[in-house]
Short mmCIF file of C-alpha atoms in Angstrom, two decimals:
data_model
loop_
_atom_site.label_atom_id
_atom_site.label_comp_id
_atom_site.label_asym_id
_atom_site.label_seq_id
_atom_site.Cartn_x
_atom_site.Cartn_y
_atom_site.Cartn_z
CA MET I 1 0.00 0.00 0.00
CA LEU I 2 2.91 2.36 0.73
CA LYS I 3 4.37 1.77 -2.73
CA ALA I 4 1.02 2.62 -4.35
CA PHE I 5 0.84 5.86 -2.33
CA GLN I 6 4.40 6.74 -3.35
CA ILE I 7 3.59 6.12 -7.00
CA ILE I 8 0.47 8.32 -6.79
CA VAL I 9 2.20 11.27 -5.10
CA SER I 10 5.30 10.94 -7.25
CA ALA I 11 3.43 10.79 -10.55
CA ILE I 12 1.05 13.66 -9.83
CA LEU I 13 3.22 16.12 -7.92
CA VAL I 14 6.90 15.25 -7.54
CA ASN I 15 7.68 13.99 -11.05
CA ASN I 16 4.88 15.76 -12.91
CA TYR I 17 5.32 14.96 -16.58
CA VAL I 18 4.98 18.52 -17.81
CA LEU I 19 6.48 20.53 -14.96
CA SER I 20 9.29 18.23 -13.78
CA ARG I 21 10.07 15.86 -16.64
CA PHE I 22 9.19 18.39 -19.37
CA LEU I 23 7.33 15.85 -21.50
CA GLY I 24 4.17 16.69 -23.43
CA ILE I 25 4.97 20.39 -23.75
CA CYS I 26 3.53 20.75 -27.28
CA SER I 27 -0.05 19.95 -26.33
CA PHE I 28 0.45 21.58 -22.92
CA LEU I 29 1.08 24.97 -24.51
CA GLY I 30 -1.15 24.49 -27.54
CA VAL I 31 -4.39 23.42 -25.86
CA SER I 32 -4.22 25.42 -22.63
CA LYS I 33 -6.01 28.57 -23.82
CA LYS I 34 -9.42 27.55 -22.44
CA ILE I 35 -10.18 25.48 -19.34
CA GLU I 36 -12.78 23.29 -21.08
CA THR I 37 -10.40 22.34 -23.88
CA ALA I 38 -7.58 21.76 -21.41
CA LYS I 39 -9.80 19.47 -19.33
CA GLY I 40 -10.76 17.49 -22.42
CA MET I 41 -7.13 17.11 -23.49
CA GLY I 42 -6.06 16.12 -19.98
CA ILE I 43 -8.77 13.49 -19.76
CA ALA I 44 -7.93 12.17 -23.25
CA VAL I 45 -4.22 11.95 -22.38
CA THR I 46 -5.01 10.24 -19.06
CA PHE I 47 -7.29 7.75 -20.79
CA VAL I 48 -4.75 6.96 -23.53
CA MET I 49 -1.93 6.75 -20.95
CA GLY I 50 -3.86 4.26 -18.84
CA LEU I 51 -4.84 2.07 -21.78
CA ALA I 52 -1.38 2.34 -23.35
CA SER I 53 0.25 1.20 -20.11
CA ILE I 54 -1.93 -1.92 -19.97
CA MET I 55 -1.53 -2.77 -23.65
CA SER I 56 2.22 -2.03 -23.67
CA TRP I 57 2.76 -4.12 -20.53
CA LEU I 58 0.93 -7.03 -22.15
CA VAL I 59 2.81 -6.66 -25.44
CA PHE I 60 6.16 -6.42 -23.68
CA ASN I 61 5.64 -9.31 -21.25
CA PHE I 62 3.67 -11.71 -23.46
CA ILE I 63 5.02 -11.01 -26.95
CA LEU I 64 8.41 -9.28 -26.89
CA LYS I 65 9.96 -11.13 -23.93
CA PRO I 66 8.96 -14.67 -24.97
CA LEU I 67 10.23 -14.01 -28.50
CA HIS I 68 13.43 -12.45 -27.08
CA ILE I 69 12.92 -9.26 -29.07
CA GLU I 70 12.73 -6.82 -26.17
CA TYR I 71 14.84 -4.37 -28.17
CA MET I 72 11.76 -3.74 -30.36
CA TYR I 73 9.89 -2.14 -27.45
CA THR I 74 9.99 1.42 -28.83
CA ILE I 75 8.38 0.45 -32.13
CA ALA I 76 5.85 -1.79 -30.41
CA PHE I 77 4.89 0.89 -27.89
CA ILE I 78 4.50 3.55 -30.60
CA LEU I 79 2.21 1.23 -32.58
CA VAL I 80 0.10 0.55 -29.48
CA ILE I 81 -0.17 4.27 -28.69
CA ALA I 82 -1.02 5.19 -32.30
CA ALA I 83 -3.81 2.60 -32.41
CA LEU I 84 -5.24 3.82 -29.10
CA VAL I 85 -5.15 7.47 -30.19
CA GLN I 86 -7.00 6.59 -33.38
CA PHE I 87 -9.65 4.90 -31.26
CA VAL I 88 -9.94 7.91 -28.91
CA GLU I 89 -10.08 10.30 -31.88
CA MET I 90 -12.96 8.35 -33.45
CA VAL I 91 -14.88 8.29 -30.16
CA ILE I 92 -14.42 12.02 -29.50
CA LYS I 93 -15.32 12.90 -33.09
CA LYS I 94 -18.53 10.86 -32.82
CA LYS I 95 -19.59 11.70 -29.25
CA MET I 96 -18.20 15.23 -28.71
CA PRO I 97 -17.81 17.06 -32.04
CA GLY I 98 -17.36 20.45 -30.35
CA LEU I 99 -14.43 19.18 -28.31
CA TYR I 100 -13.03 17.44 -31.39
CA LYS I 101 -13.10 20.73 -33.30
CA ALA I 102 -11.55 22.61 -30.35
CA PHE I 103 -8.63 20.15 -30.21
CA GLY I 104 -7.79 20.73 -33.86
CA ILE I 105 -4.37 19.36 -34.72
CA TYR I 106 -3.52 18.62 -31.09
CA LEU I 107 -5.65 15.47 -30.81
CA PRO I 108 -3.64 13.51 -33.39
CA LEU I 109 -0.51 14.87 -31.67
CA ILE I 110 -1.35 12.68 -28.67
CA THR I 111 0.09 9.90 -30.85
CA THR I 112 3.49 11.56 -30.74
CA ASN I 113 3.05 12.92 -27.22
CA CYS I 114 6.30 11.99 -25.55
CA ALA I 115 4.55 11.92 -22.17
CA ILE I 116 2.60 8.80 -23.14
CA LEU I 117 5.62 7.06 -24.59
CA GLY I 118 7.62 8.17 -21.55
CA ALA I 119 5.06 6.62 -19.20
CA VAL I 120 5.15 3.20 -20.84
CA ILE I 121 8.95 3.21 -21.08
CA ILE I 122 9.28 4.21 -17.40
CA ASN I 123 6.88 1.39 -16.51
CA MET I 124 9.12 -1.04 -18.38
CA ASN I 125 12.35 0.35 -16.88
CA GLU I 126 10.94 0.31 -13.34
CA ASN I 127 9.76 -3.28 -13.92
CA TYR I 128 6.30 -2.47 -12.56
CA ASN I 129 3.68 -5.19 -12.55
CA LEU I 130 0.43 -4.62 -14.44
CA PHE I 131 -1.35 -2.89 -11.53
CA TYR I 132 1.53 -0.52 -10.75
CA SER I 133 1.99 0.22 -14.46
CA PHE I 134 -1.65 1.20 -14.78
CA LEU I 135 -1.58 3.19 -11.52
CA PHE I 136 1.57 5.07 -12.53
CA ALA I 137 0.22 5.87 -15.99
CA VAL I 138 -3.17 7.08 -14.77
CA CYS I 139 -1.61 9.20 -12.02
CA SER I 140 0.88 10.62 -14.52
CA GLY I 141 -2.07 11.51 -16.73
CA LEU I 142 -3.79 13.14 -13.75
CA GLY I 143 -0.61 15.15 -13.14
CA TYR I 144 -0.73 16.26 -16.78
CA LEU I 145 -4.41 17.15 -16.34
CA LEU I 146 -3.62 19.17 -13.22
CA ALA I 147 -0.83 21.10 -14.93
CA ILE I 148 -2.73 21.88 -18.13
CA VAL I 149 -5.90 22.98 -16.29
CA LEU I 150 -3.88 25.21 -13.96
CA LEU I 151 -2.15 26.86 -16.91
CA ALA I 152 -5.45 27.24 -18.78
CA GLY I 153 -7.03 28.95 -15.78
CA ILE I 154 -4.12 31.35 -15.50
CA ARG I 155 -4.14 32.04 -19.25
CA GLU I 156 -7.87 32.76 -19.23
CA ARG I 157 -7.38 35.32 -16.46
CA MET I 158 -4.39 36.90 -18.22
CA GLU I 159 -6.38 37.27 -21.44
CA PHE I 160 -8.51 39.94 -19.80
CA SER I 161 -5.63 41.76 -18.12
CA ASP I 162 -5.18 45.36 -19.17
CA ASN I 163 -1.83 45.78 -17.39
CA MET I 164 0.22 43.37 -19.49
CA PRO I 165 2.84 44.78 -21.85
CA GLU I 166 2.02 44.11 -25.51
CA ALA I 167 5.29 42.21 -26.05
CA LEU I 168 4.37 39.62 -23.42
CA LYS I 169 0.83 38.85 -24.57
CA GLY I 170 0.15 35.33 -25.84
CA LEU I 171 2.86 32.70 -25.88
CA PRO I 172 5.65 34.70 -24.15
CA ILE I 173 3.67 35.15 -20.92
CA SER I 174 2.47 31.53 -21.18
CA LEU I 175 6.08 30.33 -21.25
CA ILE I 176 6.97 32.52 -18.28
CA THR I 177 3.91 31.21 -16.41
CA ALA I 178 4.84 27.60 -17.20
CA CYS I 179 8.36 28.26 -15.89
CA LEU I 180 6.99 29.70 -12.66
CA MET I 181 4.65 26.72 -12.29
CA SER I 182 7.61 24.40 -12.78
CA ILE I 183 9.55 26.21 -10.07
CA ALA I 184 6.55 25.94 -7.75
CA PHE I 185 6.23 22.19 -8.41
CA SER I 186 9.93 21.73 -7.70
CA GLY I 187 8.99 22.42 -4.07
CA PHE I 188 7.56 18.88 -3.99
CA GLN I 189 11.00 17.35 -4.65
CA GLY I 190 12.07 15.13 -1.76
CA LEU I 191 8.48 14.44 -0.74
CA VAL I 192 8.77 10.87 -2.02
CA GLN I 193 11.97 8.88 -2.45
#
């Protein structure tokens, strides 16, 4: 039970994918203009991360290891993630067309989101069992969700600010804000070993 708690706290706060590991920055900055869109992207990434961790663990342990082709893990994991993202894209397009339109190009970019690939590779390197792999991936996705929603909330407030210099409006102030958030999250370092 202690190991599960450590994984949860570590994945969400201490080793946050966006703010500590600096993975998934493209969609983090691209989709964080509105809270609703950021929530949708965070949930989609969390969903894909969780499923990808299960499928990648199964592929690695029941296909790659028995065939002694573990070195093919990167290609296998990318194929698993790409298939899952296609599935998620079809579901969102069918069930939530407004959200699908709001995502634009960033939904297919989940396929190449290094945070998802990073999660499944860390699972493999840490030699987690299936439960811990899934727990780590979902909590990492929740950490991504937390970071992107926080940034979206800040960006929405800054959009209506009259005191901001013209040169900082848009992406420059977003990058500065993300840096400050990263510094704030570094305060969690040492919380979990």
